[in-house]
Short mmCIF file of C-alpha atoms in Angstrom, two decimals:
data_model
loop_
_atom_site.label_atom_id
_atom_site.label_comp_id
_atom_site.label_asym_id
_atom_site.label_seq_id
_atom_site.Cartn_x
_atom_site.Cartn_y
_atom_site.Cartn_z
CA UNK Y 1 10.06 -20.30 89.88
CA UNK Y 2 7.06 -17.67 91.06
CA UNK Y 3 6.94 -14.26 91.53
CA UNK Y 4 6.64 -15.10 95.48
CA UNK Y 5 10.33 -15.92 95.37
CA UNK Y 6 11.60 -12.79 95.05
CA UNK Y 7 9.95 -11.88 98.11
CA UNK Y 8 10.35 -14.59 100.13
CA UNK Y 9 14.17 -15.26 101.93
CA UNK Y 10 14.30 -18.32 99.57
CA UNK Y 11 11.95 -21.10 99.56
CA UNK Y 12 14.33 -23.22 101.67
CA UNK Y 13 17.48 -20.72 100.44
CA UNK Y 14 19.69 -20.59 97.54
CA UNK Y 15 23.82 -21.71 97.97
CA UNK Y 16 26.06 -19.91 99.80
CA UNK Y 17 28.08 -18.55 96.77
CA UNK Y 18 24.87 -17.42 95.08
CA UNK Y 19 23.55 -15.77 98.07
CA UNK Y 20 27.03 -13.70 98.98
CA UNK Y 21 27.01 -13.16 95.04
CA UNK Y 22 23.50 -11.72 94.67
CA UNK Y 23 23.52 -9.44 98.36
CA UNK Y 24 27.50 -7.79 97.73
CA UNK Y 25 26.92 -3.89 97.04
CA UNK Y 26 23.18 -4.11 96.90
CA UNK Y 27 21.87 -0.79 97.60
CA UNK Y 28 19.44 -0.96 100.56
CA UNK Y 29 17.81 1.56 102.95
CA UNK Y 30 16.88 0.89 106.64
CA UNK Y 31 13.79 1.94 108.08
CA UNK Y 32 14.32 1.84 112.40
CA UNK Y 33 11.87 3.11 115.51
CA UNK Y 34 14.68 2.81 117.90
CA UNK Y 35 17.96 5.25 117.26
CA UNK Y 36 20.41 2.22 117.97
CA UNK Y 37 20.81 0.61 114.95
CA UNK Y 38 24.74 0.26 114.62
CA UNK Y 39 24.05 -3.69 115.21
CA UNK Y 40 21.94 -3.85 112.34
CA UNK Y 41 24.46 -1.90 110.24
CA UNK Y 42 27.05 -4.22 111.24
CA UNK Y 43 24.47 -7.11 109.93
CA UNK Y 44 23.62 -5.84 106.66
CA UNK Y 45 27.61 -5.24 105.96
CA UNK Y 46 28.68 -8.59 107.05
CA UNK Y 47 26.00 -9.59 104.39
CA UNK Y 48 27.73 -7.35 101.41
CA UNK Y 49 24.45 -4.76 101.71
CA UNK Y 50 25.14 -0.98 100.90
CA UNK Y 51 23.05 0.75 103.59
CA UNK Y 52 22.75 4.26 101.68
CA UNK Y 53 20.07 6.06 104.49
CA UNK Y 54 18.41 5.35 107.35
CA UNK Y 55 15.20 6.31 107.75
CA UNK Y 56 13.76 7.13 111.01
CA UNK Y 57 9.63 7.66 112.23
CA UNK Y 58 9.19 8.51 116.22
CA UNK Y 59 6.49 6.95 117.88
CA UNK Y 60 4.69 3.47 118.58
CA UNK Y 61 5.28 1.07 116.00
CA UNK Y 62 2.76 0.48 114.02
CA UNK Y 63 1.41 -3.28 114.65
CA UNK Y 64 0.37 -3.88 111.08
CA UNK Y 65 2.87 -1.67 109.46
CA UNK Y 66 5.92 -0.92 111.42
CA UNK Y 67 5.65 2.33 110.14
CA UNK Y 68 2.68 4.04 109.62
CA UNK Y 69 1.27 4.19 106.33
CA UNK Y 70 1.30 7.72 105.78
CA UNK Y 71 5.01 7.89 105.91
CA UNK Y 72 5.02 4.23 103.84
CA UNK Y 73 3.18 6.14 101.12
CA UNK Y 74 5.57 9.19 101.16
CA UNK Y 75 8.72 6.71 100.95
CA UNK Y 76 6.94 4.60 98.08
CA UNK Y 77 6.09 8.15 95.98
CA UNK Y 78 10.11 9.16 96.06
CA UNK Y 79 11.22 5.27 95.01
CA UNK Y 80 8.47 6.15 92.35
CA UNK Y 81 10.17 9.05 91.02
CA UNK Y 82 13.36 6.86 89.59
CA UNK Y 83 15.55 9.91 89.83
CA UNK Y 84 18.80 9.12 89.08
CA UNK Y 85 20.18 11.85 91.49
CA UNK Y 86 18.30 10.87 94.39
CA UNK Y 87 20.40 8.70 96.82
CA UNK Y 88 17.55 6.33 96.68
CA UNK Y 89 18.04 5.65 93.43
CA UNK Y 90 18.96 2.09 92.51
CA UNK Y 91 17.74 0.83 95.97
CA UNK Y 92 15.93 -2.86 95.43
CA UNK Y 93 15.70 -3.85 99.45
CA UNK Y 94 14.06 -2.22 102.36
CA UNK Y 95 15.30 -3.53 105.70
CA UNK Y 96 13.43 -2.98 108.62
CA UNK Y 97 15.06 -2.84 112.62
CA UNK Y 98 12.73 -5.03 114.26
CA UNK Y 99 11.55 -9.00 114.38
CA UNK Y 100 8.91 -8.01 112.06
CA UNK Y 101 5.50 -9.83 112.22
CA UNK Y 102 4.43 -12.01 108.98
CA UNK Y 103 1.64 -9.64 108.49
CA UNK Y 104 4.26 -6.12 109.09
CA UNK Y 105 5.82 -7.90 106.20
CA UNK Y 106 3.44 -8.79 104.12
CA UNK Y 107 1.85 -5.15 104.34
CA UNK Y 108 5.31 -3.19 103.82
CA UNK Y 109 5.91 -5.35 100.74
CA UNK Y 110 2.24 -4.44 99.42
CA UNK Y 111 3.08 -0.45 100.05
CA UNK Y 112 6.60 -0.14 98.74
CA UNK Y 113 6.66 -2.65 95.77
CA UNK Y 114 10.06 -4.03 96.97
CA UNK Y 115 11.80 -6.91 98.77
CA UNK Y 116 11.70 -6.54 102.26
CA UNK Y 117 13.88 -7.93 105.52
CA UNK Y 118 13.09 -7.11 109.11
CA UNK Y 119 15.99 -8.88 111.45
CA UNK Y 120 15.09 -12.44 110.70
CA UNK Y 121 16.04 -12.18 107.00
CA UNK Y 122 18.54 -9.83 107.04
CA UNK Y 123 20.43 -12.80 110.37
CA UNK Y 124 19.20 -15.84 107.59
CA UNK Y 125 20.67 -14.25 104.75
CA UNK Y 126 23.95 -14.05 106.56
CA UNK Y 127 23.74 -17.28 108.09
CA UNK Y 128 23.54 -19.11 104.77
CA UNK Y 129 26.82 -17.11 103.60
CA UNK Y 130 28.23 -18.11 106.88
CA UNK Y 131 27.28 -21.74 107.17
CA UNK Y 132 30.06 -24.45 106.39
CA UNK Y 133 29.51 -27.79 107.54
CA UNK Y 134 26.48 -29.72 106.92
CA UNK Y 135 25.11 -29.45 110.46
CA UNK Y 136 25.25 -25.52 110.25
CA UNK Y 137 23.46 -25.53 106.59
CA UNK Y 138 20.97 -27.92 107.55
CA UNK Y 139 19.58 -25.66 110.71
CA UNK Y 140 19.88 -22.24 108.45
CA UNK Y 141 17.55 -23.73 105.52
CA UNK Y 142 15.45 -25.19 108.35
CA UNK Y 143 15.00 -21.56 109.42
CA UNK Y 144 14.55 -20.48 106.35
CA UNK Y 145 11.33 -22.77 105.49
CA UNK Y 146 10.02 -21.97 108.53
CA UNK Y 147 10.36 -17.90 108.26
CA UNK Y 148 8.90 -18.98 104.30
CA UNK Y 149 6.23 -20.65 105.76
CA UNK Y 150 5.02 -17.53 108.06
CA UNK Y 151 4.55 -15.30 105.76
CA UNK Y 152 2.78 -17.83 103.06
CA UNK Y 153 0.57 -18.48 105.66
CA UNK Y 154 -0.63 -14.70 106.13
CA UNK Y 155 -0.84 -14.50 102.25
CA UNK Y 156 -3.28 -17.14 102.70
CA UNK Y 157 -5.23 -15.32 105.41
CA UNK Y 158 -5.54 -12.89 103.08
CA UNK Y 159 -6.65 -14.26 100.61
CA UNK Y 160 -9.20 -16.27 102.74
CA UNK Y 161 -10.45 -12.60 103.38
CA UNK Y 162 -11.01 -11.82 99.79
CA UNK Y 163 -8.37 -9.20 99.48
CA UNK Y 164 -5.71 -8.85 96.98
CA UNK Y 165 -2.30 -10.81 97.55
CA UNK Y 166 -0.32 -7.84 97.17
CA UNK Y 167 2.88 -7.36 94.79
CA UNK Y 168 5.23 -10.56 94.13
CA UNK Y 169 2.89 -12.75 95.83
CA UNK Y 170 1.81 -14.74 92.98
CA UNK Y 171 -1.76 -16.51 92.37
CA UNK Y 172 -3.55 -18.80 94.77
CA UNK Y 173 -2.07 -21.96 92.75
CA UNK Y 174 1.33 -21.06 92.91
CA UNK Y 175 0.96 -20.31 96.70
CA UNK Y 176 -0.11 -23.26 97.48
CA UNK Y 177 2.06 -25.13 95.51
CA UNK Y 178 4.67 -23.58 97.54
CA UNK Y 179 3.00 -24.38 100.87
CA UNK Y 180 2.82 -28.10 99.86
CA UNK Y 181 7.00 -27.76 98.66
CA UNK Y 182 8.20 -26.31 101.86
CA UNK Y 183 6.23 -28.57 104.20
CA UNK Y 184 7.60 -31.46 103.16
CA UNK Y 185 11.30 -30.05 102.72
CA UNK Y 186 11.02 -29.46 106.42
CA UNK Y 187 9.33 -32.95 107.06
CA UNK Y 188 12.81 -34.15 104.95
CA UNK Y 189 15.40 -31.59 107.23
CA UNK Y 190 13.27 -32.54 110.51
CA UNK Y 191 14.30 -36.51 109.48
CA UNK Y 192 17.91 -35.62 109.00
CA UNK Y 193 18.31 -33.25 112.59
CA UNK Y 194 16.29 -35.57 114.54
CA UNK Y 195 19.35 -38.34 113.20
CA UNK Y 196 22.28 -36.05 113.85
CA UNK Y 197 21.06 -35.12 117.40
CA UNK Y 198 20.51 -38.52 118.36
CA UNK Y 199 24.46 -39.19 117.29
CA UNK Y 200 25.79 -36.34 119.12
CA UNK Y 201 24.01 -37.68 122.25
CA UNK Y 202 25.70 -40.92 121.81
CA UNK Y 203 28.86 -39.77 121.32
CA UNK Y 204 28.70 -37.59 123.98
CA UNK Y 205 27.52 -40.42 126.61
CA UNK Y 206 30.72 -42.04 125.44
CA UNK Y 207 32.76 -39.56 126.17
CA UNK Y 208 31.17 -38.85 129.23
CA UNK Y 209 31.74 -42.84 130.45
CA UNK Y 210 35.55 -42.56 128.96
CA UNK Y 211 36.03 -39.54 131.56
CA UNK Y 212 36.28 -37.45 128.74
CA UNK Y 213 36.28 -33.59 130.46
CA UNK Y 214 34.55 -30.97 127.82
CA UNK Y 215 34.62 -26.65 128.37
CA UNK Y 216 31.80 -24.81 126.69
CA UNK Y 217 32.62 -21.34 124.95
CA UNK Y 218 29.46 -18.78 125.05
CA UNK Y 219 29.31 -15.31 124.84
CA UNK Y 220 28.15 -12.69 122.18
CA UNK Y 221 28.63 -12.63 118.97
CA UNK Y 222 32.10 -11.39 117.58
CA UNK Y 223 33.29 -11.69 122.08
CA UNK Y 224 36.22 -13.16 120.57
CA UNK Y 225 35.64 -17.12 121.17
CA UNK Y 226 37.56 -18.62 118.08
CA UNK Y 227 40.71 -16.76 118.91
CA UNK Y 228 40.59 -18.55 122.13
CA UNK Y 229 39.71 -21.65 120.84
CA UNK Y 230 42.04 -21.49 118.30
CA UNK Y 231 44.81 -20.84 121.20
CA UNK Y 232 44.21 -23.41 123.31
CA UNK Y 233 43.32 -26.20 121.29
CA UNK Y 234 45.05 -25.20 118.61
CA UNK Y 235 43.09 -26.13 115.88
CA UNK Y 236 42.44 -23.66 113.12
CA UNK Y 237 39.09 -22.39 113.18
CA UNK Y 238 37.70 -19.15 111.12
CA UNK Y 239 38.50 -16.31 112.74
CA UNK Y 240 37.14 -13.10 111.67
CA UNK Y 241 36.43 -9.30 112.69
CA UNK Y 242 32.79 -10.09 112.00
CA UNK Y 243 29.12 -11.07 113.41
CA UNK Y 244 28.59 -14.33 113.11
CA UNK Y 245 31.70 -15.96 111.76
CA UNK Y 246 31.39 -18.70 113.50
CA UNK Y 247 27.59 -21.06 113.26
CA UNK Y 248 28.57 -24.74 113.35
CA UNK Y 249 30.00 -26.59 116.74
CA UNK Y 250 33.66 -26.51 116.25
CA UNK Y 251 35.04 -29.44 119.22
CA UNK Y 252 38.99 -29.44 119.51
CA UNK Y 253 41.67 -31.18 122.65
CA UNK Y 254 42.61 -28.15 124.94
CA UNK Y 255 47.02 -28.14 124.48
CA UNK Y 256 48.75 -29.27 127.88
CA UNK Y 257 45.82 -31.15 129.27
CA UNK Y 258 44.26 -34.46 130.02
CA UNK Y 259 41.53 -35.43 127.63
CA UNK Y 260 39.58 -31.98 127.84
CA UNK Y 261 37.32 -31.32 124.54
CA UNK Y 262 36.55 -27.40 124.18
CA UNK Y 263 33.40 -26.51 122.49
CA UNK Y 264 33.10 -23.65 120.13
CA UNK Y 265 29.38 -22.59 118.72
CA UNK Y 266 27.34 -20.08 117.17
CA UNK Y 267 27.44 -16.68 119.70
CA UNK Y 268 24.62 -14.82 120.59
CA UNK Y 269 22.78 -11.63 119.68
CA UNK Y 270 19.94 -9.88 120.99
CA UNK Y 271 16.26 -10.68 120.60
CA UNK Y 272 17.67 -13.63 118.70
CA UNK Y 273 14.01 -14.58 116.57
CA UNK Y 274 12.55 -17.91 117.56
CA UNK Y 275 13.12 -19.44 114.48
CA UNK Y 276 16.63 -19.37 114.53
CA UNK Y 277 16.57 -20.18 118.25
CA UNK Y 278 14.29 -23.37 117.45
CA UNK Y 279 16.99 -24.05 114.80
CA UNK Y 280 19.98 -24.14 116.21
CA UNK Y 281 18.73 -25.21 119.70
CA UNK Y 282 20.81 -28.37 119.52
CA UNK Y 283 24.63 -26.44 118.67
CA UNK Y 284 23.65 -24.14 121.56
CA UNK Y 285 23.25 -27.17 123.91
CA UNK Y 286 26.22 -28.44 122.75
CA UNK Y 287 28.06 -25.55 124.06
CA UNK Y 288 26.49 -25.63 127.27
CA UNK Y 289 25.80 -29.19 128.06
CA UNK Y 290 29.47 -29.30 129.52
CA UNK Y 291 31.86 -29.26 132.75
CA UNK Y 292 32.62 -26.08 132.75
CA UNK Y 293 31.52 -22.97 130.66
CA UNK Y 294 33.62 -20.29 129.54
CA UNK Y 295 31.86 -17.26 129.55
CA UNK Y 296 33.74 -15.37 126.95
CA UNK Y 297 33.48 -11.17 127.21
CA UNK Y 298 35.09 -8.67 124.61
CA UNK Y 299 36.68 -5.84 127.01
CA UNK Y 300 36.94 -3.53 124.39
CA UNK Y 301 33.43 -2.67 124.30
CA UNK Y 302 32.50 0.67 125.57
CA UNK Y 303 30.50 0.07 129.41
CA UNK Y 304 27.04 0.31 127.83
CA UNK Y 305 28.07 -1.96 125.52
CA UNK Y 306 29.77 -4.56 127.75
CA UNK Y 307 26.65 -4.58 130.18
CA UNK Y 308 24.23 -5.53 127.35
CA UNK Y 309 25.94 -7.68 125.82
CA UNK Y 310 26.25 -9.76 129.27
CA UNK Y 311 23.17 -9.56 129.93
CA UNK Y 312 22.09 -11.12 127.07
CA UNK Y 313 24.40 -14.11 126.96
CA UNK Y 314 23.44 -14.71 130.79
CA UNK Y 315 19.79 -14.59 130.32
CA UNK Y 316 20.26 -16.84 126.73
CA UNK Y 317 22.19 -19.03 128.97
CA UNK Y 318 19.62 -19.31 131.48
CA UNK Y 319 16.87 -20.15 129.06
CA UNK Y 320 18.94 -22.93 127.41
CA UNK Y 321 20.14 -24.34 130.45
CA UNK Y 322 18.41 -26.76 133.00
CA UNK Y 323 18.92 -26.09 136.38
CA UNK Y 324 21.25 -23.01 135.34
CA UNK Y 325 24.11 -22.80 137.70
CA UNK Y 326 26.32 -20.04 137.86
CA UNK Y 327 29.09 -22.02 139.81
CA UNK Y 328 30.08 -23.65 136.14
CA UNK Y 329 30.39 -20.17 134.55
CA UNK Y 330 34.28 -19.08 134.69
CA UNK Y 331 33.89 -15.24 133.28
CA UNK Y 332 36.89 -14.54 130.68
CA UNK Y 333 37.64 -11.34 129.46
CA UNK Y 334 39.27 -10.88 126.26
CA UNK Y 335 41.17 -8.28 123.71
CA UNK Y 336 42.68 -6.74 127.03
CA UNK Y 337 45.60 -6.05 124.73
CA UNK Y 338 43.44 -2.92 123.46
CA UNK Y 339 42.66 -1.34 126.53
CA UNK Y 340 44.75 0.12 129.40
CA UNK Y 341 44.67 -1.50 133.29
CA UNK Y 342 42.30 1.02 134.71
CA UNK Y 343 39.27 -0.13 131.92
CA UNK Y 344 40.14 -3.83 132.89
CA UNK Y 345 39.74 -3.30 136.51
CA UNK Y 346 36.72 -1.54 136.01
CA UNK Y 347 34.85 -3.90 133.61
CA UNK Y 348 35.79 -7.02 136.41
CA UNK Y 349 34.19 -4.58 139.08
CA UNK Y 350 31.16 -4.44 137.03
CA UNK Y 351 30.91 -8.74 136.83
CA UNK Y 352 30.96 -9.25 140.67
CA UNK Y 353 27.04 -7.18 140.28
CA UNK Y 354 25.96 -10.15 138.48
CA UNK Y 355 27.53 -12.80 141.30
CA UNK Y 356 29.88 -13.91 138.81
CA UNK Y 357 33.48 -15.43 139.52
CA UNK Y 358 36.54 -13.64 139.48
CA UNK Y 359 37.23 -12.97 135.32
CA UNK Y 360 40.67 -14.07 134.30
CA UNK Y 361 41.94 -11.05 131.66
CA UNK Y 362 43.22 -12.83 128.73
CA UNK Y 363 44.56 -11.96 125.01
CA UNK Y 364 44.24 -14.20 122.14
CA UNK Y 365 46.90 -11.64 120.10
CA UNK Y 366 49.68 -11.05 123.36
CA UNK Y 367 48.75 -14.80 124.78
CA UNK Y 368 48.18 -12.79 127.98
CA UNK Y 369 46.29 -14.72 130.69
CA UNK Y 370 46.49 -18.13 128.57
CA UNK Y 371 48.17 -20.07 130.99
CA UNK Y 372 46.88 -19.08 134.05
CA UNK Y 373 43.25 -19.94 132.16
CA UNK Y 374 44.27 -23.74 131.09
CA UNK Y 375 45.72 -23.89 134.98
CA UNK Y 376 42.07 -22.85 136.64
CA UNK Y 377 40.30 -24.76 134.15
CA UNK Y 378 43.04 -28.05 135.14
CA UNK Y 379 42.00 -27.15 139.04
CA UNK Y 380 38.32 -26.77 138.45
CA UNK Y 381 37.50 -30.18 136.70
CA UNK Y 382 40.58 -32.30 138.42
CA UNK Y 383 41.53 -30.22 141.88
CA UNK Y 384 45.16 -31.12 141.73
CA UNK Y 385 47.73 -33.24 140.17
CA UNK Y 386 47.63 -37.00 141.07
CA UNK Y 387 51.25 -38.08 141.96
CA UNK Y 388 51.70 -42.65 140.72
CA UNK Y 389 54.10 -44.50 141.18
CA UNK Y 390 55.27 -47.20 138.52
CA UNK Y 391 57.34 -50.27 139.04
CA UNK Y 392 59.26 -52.11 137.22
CA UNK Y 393 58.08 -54.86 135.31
CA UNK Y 394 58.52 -58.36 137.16
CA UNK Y 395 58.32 -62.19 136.05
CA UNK Y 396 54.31 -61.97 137.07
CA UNK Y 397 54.50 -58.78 135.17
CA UNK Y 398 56.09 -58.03 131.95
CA UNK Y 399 54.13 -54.59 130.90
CA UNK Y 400 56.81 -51.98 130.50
CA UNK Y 401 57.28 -48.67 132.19
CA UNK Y 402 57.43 -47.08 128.96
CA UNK Y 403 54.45 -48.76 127.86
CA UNK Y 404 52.63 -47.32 130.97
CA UNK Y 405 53.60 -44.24 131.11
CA UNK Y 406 52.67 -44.04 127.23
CA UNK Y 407 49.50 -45.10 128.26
CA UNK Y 408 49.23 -42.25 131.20
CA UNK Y 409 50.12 -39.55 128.32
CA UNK Y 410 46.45 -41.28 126.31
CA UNK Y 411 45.27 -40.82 129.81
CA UNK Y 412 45.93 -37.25 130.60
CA UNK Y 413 48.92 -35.00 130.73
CA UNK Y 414 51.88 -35.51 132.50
CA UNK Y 415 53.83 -32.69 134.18
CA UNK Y 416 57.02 -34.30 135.38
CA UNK Y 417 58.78 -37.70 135.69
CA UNK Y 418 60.75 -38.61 138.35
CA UNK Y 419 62.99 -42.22 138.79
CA UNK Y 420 63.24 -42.41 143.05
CA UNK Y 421 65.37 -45.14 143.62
CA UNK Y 422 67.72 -47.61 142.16
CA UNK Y 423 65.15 -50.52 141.65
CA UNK Y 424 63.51 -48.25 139.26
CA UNK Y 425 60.66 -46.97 140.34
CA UNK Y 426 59.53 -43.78 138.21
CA UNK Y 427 56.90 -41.51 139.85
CA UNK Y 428 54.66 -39.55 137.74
CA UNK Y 429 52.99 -36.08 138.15
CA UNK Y 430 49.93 -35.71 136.29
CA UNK Y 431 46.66 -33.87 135.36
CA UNK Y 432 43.93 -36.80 135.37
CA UNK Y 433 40.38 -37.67 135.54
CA UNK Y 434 40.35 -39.87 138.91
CA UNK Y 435 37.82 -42.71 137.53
CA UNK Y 436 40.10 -43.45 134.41
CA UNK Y 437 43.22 -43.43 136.24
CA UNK Y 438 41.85 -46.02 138.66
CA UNK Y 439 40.45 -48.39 135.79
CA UNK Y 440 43.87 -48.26 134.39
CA UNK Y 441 45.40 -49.14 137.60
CA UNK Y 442 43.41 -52.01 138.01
CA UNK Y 443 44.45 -53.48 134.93
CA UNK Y 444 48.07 -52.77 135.54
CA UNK Y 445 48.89 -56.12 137.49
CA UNK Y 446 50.12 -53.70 140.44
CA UNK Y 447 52.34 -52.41 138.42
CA UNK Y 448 50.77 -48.52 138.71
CA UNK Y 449 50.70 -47.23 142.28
CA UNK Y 450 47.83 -44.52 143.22
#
């Protein structure tokens, strides 16, 4: 392995296990233009990274530097020192607030003599601790190579230019040994995505010709789309108090329905790089390419909070979404179990600004809301209840009624059954997808009554 691997986010990434193993309690200071930085706190301690100071420089950012280099030099003298009673001391990792350019990178490294993340390490570090299924791990180490390959490109530039590469880059054979390695590990993962997305388009033009309803689950990061998941379809799902719990497409039944899939995916965040974007462009579509979208908003927030986050799931959603339509966005509001009535009312004020749908105010923890959610989502996709009527089986026709309506449950979900008259005639109420119900009728010998 060559010195340019200590720099670099991982040549392609190391496991999971070694990744959470090598970050937890690593000592870490955080160099920011812009005062906001609780986000990135929240980031590096999701990650296991002790952020002991943040260090702050007014002013333009510096293009080649982030910060500029007089201030780089002064905070590269004091790590110098080693004192063992500075608060520095023991700090391997600078991180820097901002999607830092390759060459911001490659000069901060160069300055300070130490590993250094701007926002697109510090999100791929905790993706790779966060990713579970193969789909998820395959688009975080193809984001990986790809944020590799930036900044072994610039080491080339400079070294096309004559100047030195700079601390931990290694010598011009081992870079380009490296450069050779990671372009064909993404030629490999390009194979294997460009496989699994063809797949999930299959499977979802089945379901799409079975009648097969599916409800997409967006919002920010940590909104609180799991929980609901979880509640509805009731399969388990990781649920945690954290950014980013959740990166792979999750796809579960929705409880008391017809066949309606819900789709849970990777939230967003913002100024979300490219790179990771580019990766995981195929579980955001996922999520979106559905019926009906669920547009999934933690009330809890403070106002500022609630407003920014919004905006950047609505303008996310726009970009992702062809011919964006804001009549398949149903706003829900969650964690209204931690807030009192005056905050909800004011936070559903605030979505009719952005011509947004009424919000339904729901609770993952007090169940609040759940079941008047499942009933709009049942009235948005199927308008009403379709009332049959099944006879009895005849010499012509010797299907059961048991048999059929075991059929209608496969079909879609029945709310009540009701026998009308002595021949035996049972007449079903149901939640159903009209095309499916009327191929099933067809083949029902006139048995099933529309």
């Amino acid at each position: 392995m060559t010195n340019i691997d200590t720099f670099l986010p991982g040549s392609g990434g190391g496991t999971i296990d070694s990744t959470k193993l090598r970050n937890q309690g690593r000592k870490c200071i955080l160099l920011h233009k812009k005062k906001d930085v609780d986000e990135t706190l929240k980031l590096a301690k999701a990650v296991g990274l002790d952020v002991v100071e943040c260090v702050f420089q007014s002013g333009k950012e510096n293009q080649k530097s982030f910060f500029g280099t007089g201030k780089l030099n002064s905070i590269s003298a004091e790590f110098e020192m080693k004192n063992p009673t500075h608060p520095w001391y023991g700090v391997d990792l600078v991180l820097v607030h901002t999607n830092a350019s390759p060459i911001q990178i490659v000069e901060l490294n160069k300055i300070l003599k130490l590993e250094c993340w701007d926002r697109v390490r510090l999100l791929l570090n905790l993706f790779t601790t966060q990713a579970n299924s193969v789909e998820a791990k395959l688009q975080v180490k193809l984001a990986k190579l790809n944020a590799d390959k930036t900044i072994m490109r610039e080491y080339a530039n400079i070294q096309n230019r004559g100047e030195r590469l700079g601390w931990g880059a290694g010598g011009k054979h081992a870079l380009e040994s490296n450069m050779k390695i990671i372009d064909r590990e993404i030629s490999t993962l390009l194979k294997k995505k460009s496989r699994r997305e063809k797949s999930e388009r299959e499977r979802r033009k089945h379901r799409i010709k079975n009648g097969i309803k599916s409800i997409g689950l967006v919002g920010y990061t940590n909104a609180g789309k799991s929980s609901l998941f979880q509640n509805m379809a009731g399969k388990p799902v990781l649920i945690q108090n954290q950014l980013f719990s959740t990166l792979e497409t999750t796809i579960g039944r929705m409880q008391k329905s017809p066949r309606i899939l819900m789709v849970d995916t990777i939230g967003f965040v913002d100024n979300l790089p490219t790179i990771l974007l580019d990766a995981f462009k195929s579980t955001i579509k996922e999520s979106i390419s559905c019926d009906l979208i669920l547009l999934v908003v933690d009330i809890s927030d403070s106002k500022k909070e609630f407003k920014r986050k919004l905006q950047t799931t609505l303008t996310e959603l726009e970009s992702h979404k062809e011919n964006f339509n804001l009549n398949l966005i149903q706003p829900v509001l969650t964690k209204c179990d931690l807030v009192n009535e005056k905050k909800v009312l004011s936070f559903s004020e605030a979505l009719l600004n952005y011509n947004l749908k009424e919000p339904i105010i729901t609770s993952s923890v007090s169940n609040h809301g759940i079941e008047l959610l499942r009933e709009v989502i049942l009235t948005k996709l199927f308008q009403k209840p379709k009332t049959v009527s099944i006879l009895p089986p005849t010499e012509n026709n010797h299907i059961s009624q048991l048999a059929i309506i075991s059929h209608l449950h496969e079909l879609g979900y029945i709310i009540s059954e009701t026998k009308i008259d002595t021949r035996g005639e049972i007449q079903v109420t149901m939640w159903v997808d009209d095309v499916a119900l009327i191929r099933y009728a067809a083949k029902s010998n006139n048995q099933l009554k529309i």
